[in-house]
mmCIF file of C-alpha atoms and ligand atoms in Angstrom:
data_model
loop_
_atom_site.group_PDB
_atom_site.id
_atom_site.type_symbol
_atom_site.label_atom_id
_atom_site.label_comp_id
_atom_site.label_asym_id
_atom_site.label_seq_id
_atom_site.Cartn_x
_atom_site.Cartn_y
_atom_site.Cartn_z
ATOM 1 C CA MET O 44 -0.079 -0.353 0.308
ATOM 2 C CA ARG O 45 1.246 3.313 -1.149
ATOM 3 C CA VAL O 46 0.730 6.176 1.725
ATOM 4 C CA VAL O 47 0.749 9.636 0.895
ATOM 5 C CA ILE O 48 0.635 11.671 3.969
ATOM 6 C CA LEU O 49 -0.750 15.271 4.001
ATOM 7 C CA GLY O 50 0.662 17.451 6.093
ATOM 8 C CA ALA O 51 4.635 18.165 6.348
ATOM 9 C CA GLY O 52 5.028 19.157 10.085
ATOM 10 C CA GLY O 53 6.017 17.693 13.243
ATOM 11 C CA HIS O 54 2.697 15.604 13.345
ATOM 12 C CA GLY O 55 3.344 14.115 9.704
ATOM 13 C CA GLN O 56 6.644 13.709 10.820
ATOM 14 C CA VAL O 57 5.360 11.710 13.205
ATOM 15 C CA VAL O 58 2.960 9.713 11.099
ATOM 16 C CA ALA O 59 5.957 9.386 8.683
ATOM 17 C CA ASP O 60 7.973 7.130 11.355
ATOM 18 C CA ILE O 61 5.214 5.171 12.668
ATOM 19 C CA CYS O 62 4.788 4.182 8.925
ATOM 20 C CA LEU O 63 8.501 3.265 8.568
ATOM 21 C CA ARG O 64 8.804 1.466 11.467
ATOM 22 C CA MET O 65 5.668 -0.386 10.341
ATOM 23 C CA ALA O 66 7.579 -1.374 6.787
ATOM 24 C CA ASP O 67 10.800 -2.085 9.053
ATOM 25 C CA ALA O 68 7.939 -4.635 10.853
ATOM 26 C CA GLY O 69 7.120 -6.210 7.783
ATOM 27 C CA ALA O 70 3.941 -4.298 7.361
ATOM 28 C CA ALA O 71 3.431 -4.064 2.969
ATOM 29 C CA LEU O 72 3.208 -0.725 3.291
ATOM 30 C CA SER O 73 5.551 2.393 1.619
ATOM 31 C CA LEU O 74 5.393 5.984 1.232
ATOM 32 C CA ALA O 75 4.475 8.105 -1.534
ATOM 33 C CA GLY O 76 5.754 10.899 0.224
ATOM 34 C CA PHE O 77 4.267 14.523 1.829
ATOM 35 C CA LEU O 78 2.187 16.772 0.655
ATOM 36 C CA ASP O 79 2.085 20.412 1.967
ATOM 37 C CA ASP O 80 0.837 23.924 1.500
ATOM 38 C CA ASP O 81 3.975 25.208 3.217
ATOM 39 C CA THR O 82 5.540 26.193 -0.556
ATOM 40 C CA GLY O 83 8.966 26.569 1.926
ATOM 41 C CA LEU O 84 8.636 22.940 2.387
ATOM 42 C CA HIS O 85 8.889 21.808 -1.165
ATOM 43 C CA GLY O 86 12.077 19.671 -2.263
ATOM 44 C CA ARG O 87 12.377 19.248 1.165
ATOM 45 C CA ALA O 88 13.096 15.501 3.110
ATOM 46 C CA PHE O 89 12.211 14.469 6.684
ATOM 47 C CA LEU O 90 13.210 11.254 7.514
ATOM 48 C CA GLY O 91 14.077 10.283 4.057
ATOM 49 C CA VAL O 92 10.412 11.441 2.340
ATOM 50 C CA PRO O 93 10.436 13.823 0.080
ATOM 51 C CA VAL O 94 7.897 16.784 0.663
ATOM 52 C CA LEU O 95 6.420 16.894 -2.992
ATOM 53 C CA GLY O 96 4.529 19.640 -3.311
ATOM 54 C CA PRO O 97 1.068 21.316 -2.036
ATOM 55 C CA VAL O 98 -1.848 18.680 -1.254
ATOM 56 C CA ALA O 99 -4.042 19.546 -4.595
ATOM 57 C CA CYS O 100 -1.590 17.690 -6.713
ATOM 58 C CA LEU O 101 -2.482 14.596 -4.966
ATOM 59 C CA ALA O 102 -4.284 13.264 -7.755
ATOM 60 C CA SER O 103 -0.678 13.203 -9.501
ATOM 61 C CA VAL O 104 0.874 11.136 -6.945
ATOM 62 C CA PRO O 105 0.451 7.516 -7.378
ATOM 63 C CA HIS O 106 -0.853 6.108 -3.668
ATOM 64 C CA ASP O 107 -3.585 3.610 -2.305
ATOM 65 C CA ALA O 108 -4.066 5.430 0.497
ATOM 66 C CA VAL O 109 -3.833 9.087 2.471
ATOM 67 C CA VAL O 110 -3.558 10.044 5.948
ATOM 68 C CA VAL O 111 -4.576 13.692 7.032
ATOM 69 C CA ALA O 112 -1.045 14.479 9.179
ATOM 70 C CA ILE O 113 -2.831 17.237 10.739
ATOM 71 C CA GLY O 114 -3.405 18.875 14.352
ATOM 72 C CA SER O 115 -5.552 21.385 14.628
ATOM 73 C CA ASN O 116 -8.816 18.539 15.258
ATOM 74 C CA ARG O 117 -11.695 21.209 12.304
ATOM 75 C CA THR O 118 -9.060 21.373 9.940
ATOM 76 C CA ARG O 119 -8.170 17.971 9.688
ATOM 77 C CA GLN O 120 -12.452 17.041 9.848
ATOM 78 C CA ARG O 121 -12.717 19.570 7.064
ATOM 79 C CA LEU O 122 -10.014 18.100 5.022
ATOM 80 C CA ALA O 123 -10.890 14.673 5.710
ATOM 81 C CA ALA O 124 -14.167 15.274 4.535
ATOM 82 C CA GLU O 125 -13.435 16.756 1.083
ATOM 83 C CA LEU O 126 -11.168 13.507 0.481
ATOM 84 C CA THR O 127 -14.030 10.932 1.717
ATOM 85 C CA ARG O 128 -15.990 12.849 -1.416
ATOM 86 C CA GLN O 129 -13.468 12.855 -3.697
ATOM 87 C CA GLY O 130 -12.987 8.785 -2.977
ATOM 88 C CA GLU O 131 -10.130 8.766 -0.953
ATOM 89 C CA ARG O 132 -9.367 5.482 1.004
ATOM 90 C CA PHE O 133 -7.311 6.388 4.452
ATOM 91 C CA ALA O 134 -4.185 4.301 6.165
ATOM 92 C CA VAL O 135 -4.337 4.083 9.763
ATOM 93 C CA PRO O 136 -0.429 4.094 11.338
ATOM 94 C CA ARG O 137 -0.622 2.096 14.210
ATOM 95 C CA HIS O 138 3.195 2.011 15.806
ATOM 96 C CA PRO O 139 4.533 -1.859 16.234
ATOM 97 C CA SER O 140 4.733 -1.033 19.837
ATOM 98 C CA ALA O 141 0.895 -0.437 20.336
ATOM 99 C CA VAL O 142 -1.059 -2.561 22.357
ATOM 100 C CA ILE O 143 -4.139 -3.201 20.908
ATOM 101 C CA ALA O 144 -6.600 -5.688 22.036
ATOM 102 C CA PRO O 145 -7.803 -7.571 19.654
ATOM 103 C CA ASP O 146 -11.229 -6.450 19.602
ATOM 104 C CA ALA O 147 -10.798 -3.222 19.879
ATOM 105 C CA VAL O 148 -11.805 -1.121 17.061
ATOM 106 C CA ILE O 149 -9.571 2.064 15.297
ATOM 107 C CA GLY O 150 -11.189 4.211 12.316
ATOM 108 C CA PRO O 151 -10.199 4.612 9.539
ATOM 109 C CA GLY O 152 -7.380 7.605 8.768
ATOM 110 C CA SER O 153 -6.627 7.580 13.181
ATOM 111 C CA MET O 154 -2.962 7.388 14.365
ATOM 112 C CA VAL O 155 -1.742 4.981 17.320
ATOM 113 C CA CYS O 156 1.336 6.410 18.221
ATOM 114 C CA ALA O 157 4.130 4.212 20.259
ATOM 115 C CA GLY O 158 3.589 2.737 23.443
ATOM 116 C CA VAL O 159 0.055 3.164 23.750
ATOM 117 C CA VAL O 160 -2.632 0.957 25.145
ATOM 118 C CA ILE O 161 -5.849 0.252 24.323
ATOM 119 C CA GLY O 162 -8.022 -2.364 26.474
ATOM 120 C CA PRO O 163 -10.759 -4.496 25.143
ATOM 121 C CA THR O 164 -14.210 -3.633 23.047
ATOM 122 C CA SER O 165 -12.723 0.028 22.735
ATOM 123 C CA VAL O 166 -13.445 2.068 20.106
ATOM 124 C CA ILE O 167 -11.773 4.531 18.612
ATOM 125 C CA GLY O 168 -13.519 6.959 15.830
ATOM 126 C CA ALA O 169 -12.310 7.961 12.393
ATOM 127 C CA HIS O 170 -9.321 10.409 11.968
ATOM 128 C CA ALA O 171 -8.753 10.507 15.757
ATOM 129 C CA VAL O 172 -5.365 10.616 17.656
ATOM 130 C CA VAL O 173 -4.018 8.894 19.746
ATOM 131 C CA ASN O 174 -0.306 10.191 20.946
ATOM 132 C CA THR O 175 2.291 8.678 22.442
ATOM 133 C CA GLY O 176 2.150 6.766 25.587
ATOM 134 C CA SER O 177 -1.623 7.236 26.664
ATOM 135 C CA THR O 178 -3.774 4.402 27.787
ATOM 136 C CA ILE O 179 -7.266 3.938 26.913
ATOM 137 C CA ASP O 180 -8.474 1.083 28.813
ATOM 138 C CA HIS O 181 -11.485 -1.511 27.899
ATOM 139 C CA HIS O 182 -15.188 -0.320 26.371
ATOM 140 C CA ASN O 183 -13.846 3.080 25.978
ATOM 141 C CA ARG O 184 -15.259 5.158 23.034
ATOM 142 C CA VAL O 185 -13.419 8.030 21.599
ATOM 143 C CA GLY O 186 -14.978 10.094 18.840
ATOM 144 C CA ASP O 187 -14.358 11.040 15.442
ATOM 145 C CA PHE O 188 -11.044 13.780 14.894
ATOM 146 C CA ALA O 189 -10.497 13.417 18.789
ATOM 147 C CA HIS O 190 -6.758 14.135 19.858
ATOM 148 C CA ILE O 191 -5.606 12.174 22.843
ATOM 149 C CA ALA O 192 -2.730 13.820 23.705
ATOM 150 C CA PRO O 193 0.648 12.465 25.249
ATOM 151 C CA GLY O 194 0.667 10.607 27.533
ATOM 152 C CA VAL O 195 -3.084 10.374 29.037
ATOM 153 C CA HIS O 196 -4.897 7.820 30.635
ATOM 154 C CA LEU O 197 -8.491 6.893 30.425
ATOM 155 C CA GLY O 198 -10.468 5.028 32.747
ATOM 156 C CA GLY O 199 -12.399 2.143 31.279
ATOM 157 C CA ASP O 200 -15.963 2.657 30.079
ATOM 158 C CA VAL O 201 -14.783 6.762 29.362
ATOM 159 C CA GLN O 202 -16.384 8.710 26.235
ATOM 160 C CA ILE O 203 -14.610 10.778 24.649
ATOM 161 C CA GLY O 204 -16.747 13.302 21.940
ATOM 162 C CA GLU O 205 -15.959 14.068 18.231
ATOM 163 C CA GLY O 206 -13.283 16.847 18.067
ATOM 164 C CA THR O 207 -12.032 17.025 21.625
ATOM 165 C CA LEU O 208 -8.969 17.544 22.788
ATOM 166 C CA VAL O 209 -7.623 15.681 26.168
ATOM 167 C CA GLY O 210 -4.293 17.432 27.117
ATOM 168 C CA ILE O 211 -1.588 16.306 27.768
ATOM 169 C CA GLY O 212 -0.772 14.187 30.840
ATOM 170 C CA SER O 213 -4.415 14.527 32.172
ATOM 171 C CA SER O 214 -6.623 11.365 33.199
ATOM 172 C CA VAL O 215 -10.182 10.667 32.925
ATOM 173 C CA LEU O 216 -11.675 8.884 35.612
ATOM 174 C CA PRO O 217 -13.900 5.281 34.943
ATOM 175 C CA GLN O 218 -17.357 5.936 33.364
ATOM 176 C CA ARG O 219 -17.103 9.669 32.656
ATOM 177 C CA ALA O 220 -17.985 11.289 29.683
ATOM 178 C CA VAL O 221 -16.406 14.612 27.800
ATOM 179 C CA GLY O 222 -18.585 16.238 24.919
ATOM 180 C CA ASP O 223 -18.128 17.248 21.316
ATOM 181 C CA TRP O 224 -14.890 19.837 20.101
ATOM 182 C CA THR O 225 -13.694 20.320 24.085
ATOM 183 C CA ILE O 226 -10.908 20.603 25.448
ATOM 184 C CA VAL O 227 -9.492 19.197 28.522
ATOM 185 C CA GLY O 228 -6.251 21.297 29.707
ATOM 186 C CA ALA O 229 -3.175 19.660 30.269
ATOM 187 C CA GLY O 230 -2.602 17.840 33.254
ATOM 188 C CA SER O 231 -6.429 16.962 34.341
ATOM 189 C CA VAL O 232 -8.421 15.210 36.055
ATOM 190 C CA VAL O 233 -11.709 15.084 34.923
ATOM 191 C CA THR O 234 -13.590 13.536 37.723
ATOM 192 C CA LYS O 235 -17.313 14.607 36.939
ATOM 193 C CA ASP O 236 -18.694 14.508 33.215
ATOM 194 C CA ILE O 237 -17.504 17.871 31.287
ATOM 195 C CA PRO O 238 -20.026 18.931 28.390
ATOM 196 C CA SER O 239 -19.831 19.664 24.473
ATOM 197 C CA GLY O 240 -18.002 22.732 23.626
ATOM 198 C CA VAL O 241 -16.275 24.432 26.877
ATOM 199 C CA THR O 242 -12.838 24.074 28.262
ATOM 200 C CA ALA O 243 -11.922 22.243 31.523
ATOM 201 C CA MET O 244 -9.113 22.342 33.564
ATOM 202 C CA GLY O 245 -7.192 21.343 36.608
ATOM 203 C CA ILE O 246 -7.421 19.103 39.456
ATOM 204 C CA PRO O 247 -10.561 18.405 39.846
ATOM 205 C CA ALA O 248 -10.930 19.599 35.911
ATOM 206 C CA ARG O 249 -13.492 22.838 36.391
ATOM 207 C CA ILE O 250 -15.009 24.497 33.400
ATOM 208 C CA ARG O 251 -13.222 28.006 32.718
ATOM 209 C CA GLN O 252 -16.125 30.694 34.474
ATOM 210 C CA ALA O 253 -16.017 32.715 31.516
ATOM 211 C CA GLU O 254 -17.971 29.803 29.582
ATOM 212 C CA ASN O 255 -19.523 28.363 32.482
ATOM 213 C CA GLY O 256 -21.755 31.705 33.271
ATOM 214 C CA GLY O 257 -19.690 32.278 36.136
ATOM 215 C CA GLY O 258 -21.918 29.582 38.003
ATOM 216 C CA ARG O 259 -20.922 26.070 39.267
ATOM 217 C CA GLN O 260 -19.707 23.422 36.599
ATOM 218 C CA ALA O 261 -22.381 22.294 34.223
ATOM 219 C CA VAL O 262 -24.593 19.868 34.274
ATOM 220 C CA PHE O 263 -23.653 17.472 31.607
ATOM 221 C CA VAL O 264 -26.781 16.744 29.168
ATOM 222 C CA THR O 265 -26.152 14.913 25.889
ATOM 223 C CA ARG O 266 -23.987 11.973 26.177
ATOM 224 C CA VAL O 267 -21.559 11.029 23.303
ATOM 225 C CA SER O 268 -23.702 9.124 21.172
ATOM 226 C CA LYS O 269 -22.175 5.345 19.628
ATOM 227 C CA GLU O 270 -24.275 5.462 16.965
ATOM 228 C CA LYS O 271 -21.282 8.230 15.644
ATOM 229 C CA LEU O 272 -18.481 5.754 15.960
HETATM 230 C C1 COA Q 293 -6.309 25.160 29.158
HETATM 231 C C2 COA Q 293 -5.815 25.001 27.580
HETATM 232 C C3 COA Q 293 -6.388 24.838 26.597
HETATM 233 C C4 COA Q 293 -5.856 27.036 27.836
HETATM 234 O O1 COA Q 293 -5.086 27.833 26.965
HETATM 235 P P1 COA Q 293 -5.269 29.421 26.857
HETATM 236 O O2 COA Q 293 -6.720 29.500 26.575
HETATM 237 O O3 COA Q 293 -4.162 29.461 26.108
HETATM 238 O O4 COA Q 293 -4.981 30.027 28.404
HETATM 239 P P2 COA Q 293 -3.355 30.645 28.835
HETATM 240 O O5 COA Q 293 -2.764 29.789 28.697
HETATM 241 O O6 COA Q 293 -3.722 32.027 28.742
HETATM 242 O O7 COA Q 293 -3.823 30.475 30.174
HETATM 243 C C5 COA Q 293 -5.351 30.841 31.052
HETATM 244 C C6 COA Q 293 -5.128 30.665 32.650
HETATM 245 O O8 COA Q 293 -5.294 29.410 32.856
HETATM 246 C C7 COA Q 293 -4.352 28.189 33.060
HETATM 247 N N1 COA Q 293 -4.161 27.551 32.674
HETATM 248 C C8 COA Q 293 -3.524 26.764 31.503
HETATM 249 N N2 COA Q 293 -3.328 25.686 31.402
HETATM 250 C C9 COA Q 293 -3.809 25.204 32.614
HETATM 251 C C10 COA Q 293 -3.773 23.465 32.879
HETATM 252 N N3 COA Q 293 -3.875 22.849 32.036
HETATM 253 N N4 COA Q 293 -4.357 23.063 34.023
HETATM 254 C C11 COA Q 293 -4.692 24.328 34.940
HETATM 255 N N5 COA Q 293 -4.399 25.947 34.573
HETATM 256 C C12 COA Q 293 -3.996 26.174 33.175
HETATM 257 C C13 COA Q 293 -2.508 29.543 33.102
HETATM 258 O O9 COA Q 293 -2.275 29.201 34.281
HETATM 259 C C14 COA Q 293 -3.856 30.744 33.874
HETATM 260 O O10 COA Q 293 -3.906 30.849 34.448
HETATM 261 P P3 COA Q 293 -4.031 32.837 35.118
HETATM 262 O O11 COA Q 293 -5.078 33.357 34.099
HETATM 263 O O12 COA Q 293 -4.362 32.896 36.887
HETATM 264 O O13 COA Q 293 -2.312 33.184 34.854
HETATM 265 C C15 COA Q 293 -4.916 25.191 27.639
HETATM 266 O O14 COA Q 293 -3.051 25.608 28.643
HETATM 267 C C16 COA Q 293 -3.976 23.698 27.643
HETATM 268 O O15 COA Q 293 -3.812 23.093 28.656
HETATM 269 N N6 COA Q 293 -3.924 22.876 26.204
HETATM 270 C C17 COA Q 293 -3.616 21.836 26.075
HETATM 271 C C18 COA Q 293 -2.641 21.337 25.405
HETATM 272 C C19 COA Q 293 -2.214 20.057 25.062
HETATM 273 O O16 COA Q 293 -2.001 19.493 25.547
HETATM 274 N N7 COA Q 293 -1.727 19.442 23.400
HETATM 275 C C20 COA Q 293 -1.747 18.354 23.572
HETATM 276 C C21 COA Q 293 -0.709 18.733 21.894
HETATM 277 S S1 COA Q 293 0.076 16.907 21.684
#
């Protein structure tokens, strides 16, 4: 399978590293190159993989699958939607050191970095990032376009909504849910459900005052829909 990586920044280079290590471990996968709209990167190479041109030239690069390697969850969502409409297939880079239960499901375009552990029956949606050294225990559901940052620990039966960022080193207690397009600040501990569209941080994680009308922490109303995944 020839893979094109869209985005040659730090995130794209991590994806390239994972793909190269998968190939070293025997996966039938080769990298065709990066595409990136930053003209300053054209003609350069990272990890020996060339930056071939802008994303718009994808059709002229022979390939079987792509990975949208863009850190912004919103931008990744936008580009993935466009590529889906164009009929592109999405690779699923999984670092060989990741330990993934056989019945866990990883959606198209999602990446699983070095040292990750994903427990039984957990479901990771499409185009999500499960970053270095994070652990996602059993029966979790992580939404499309979510980002589980390095060193995050999710307890059992946790739900993380679409497009949500769980910041570096955070923990979410078992059976808690975090809504869609929310940010959990680095180093937080989520002890109660967190609603959609807010920033929550600290130990215990509390919604930023300005987003909470200056009142008490909002009650979580919309649990993440399993059907979305
Ligand atoms: C929570 C977060 C989004 C806030 O970002 P921001 O809106 O730019 O906020 P600021 O940096 O202006 O900080 C505002 C206040 O919140 C505090 N704060 C920021 N992040 C915090 C965190 N994670 N935990 C506790 N307090 C935090 C700041 O100290 C500051 O407090 P002050 O007003 O008393 O000085 C950001 O700090 C964060 O944690 N992002 C996650 C990054 C991450 O893990 N990325 C993954 C990359 S792989």
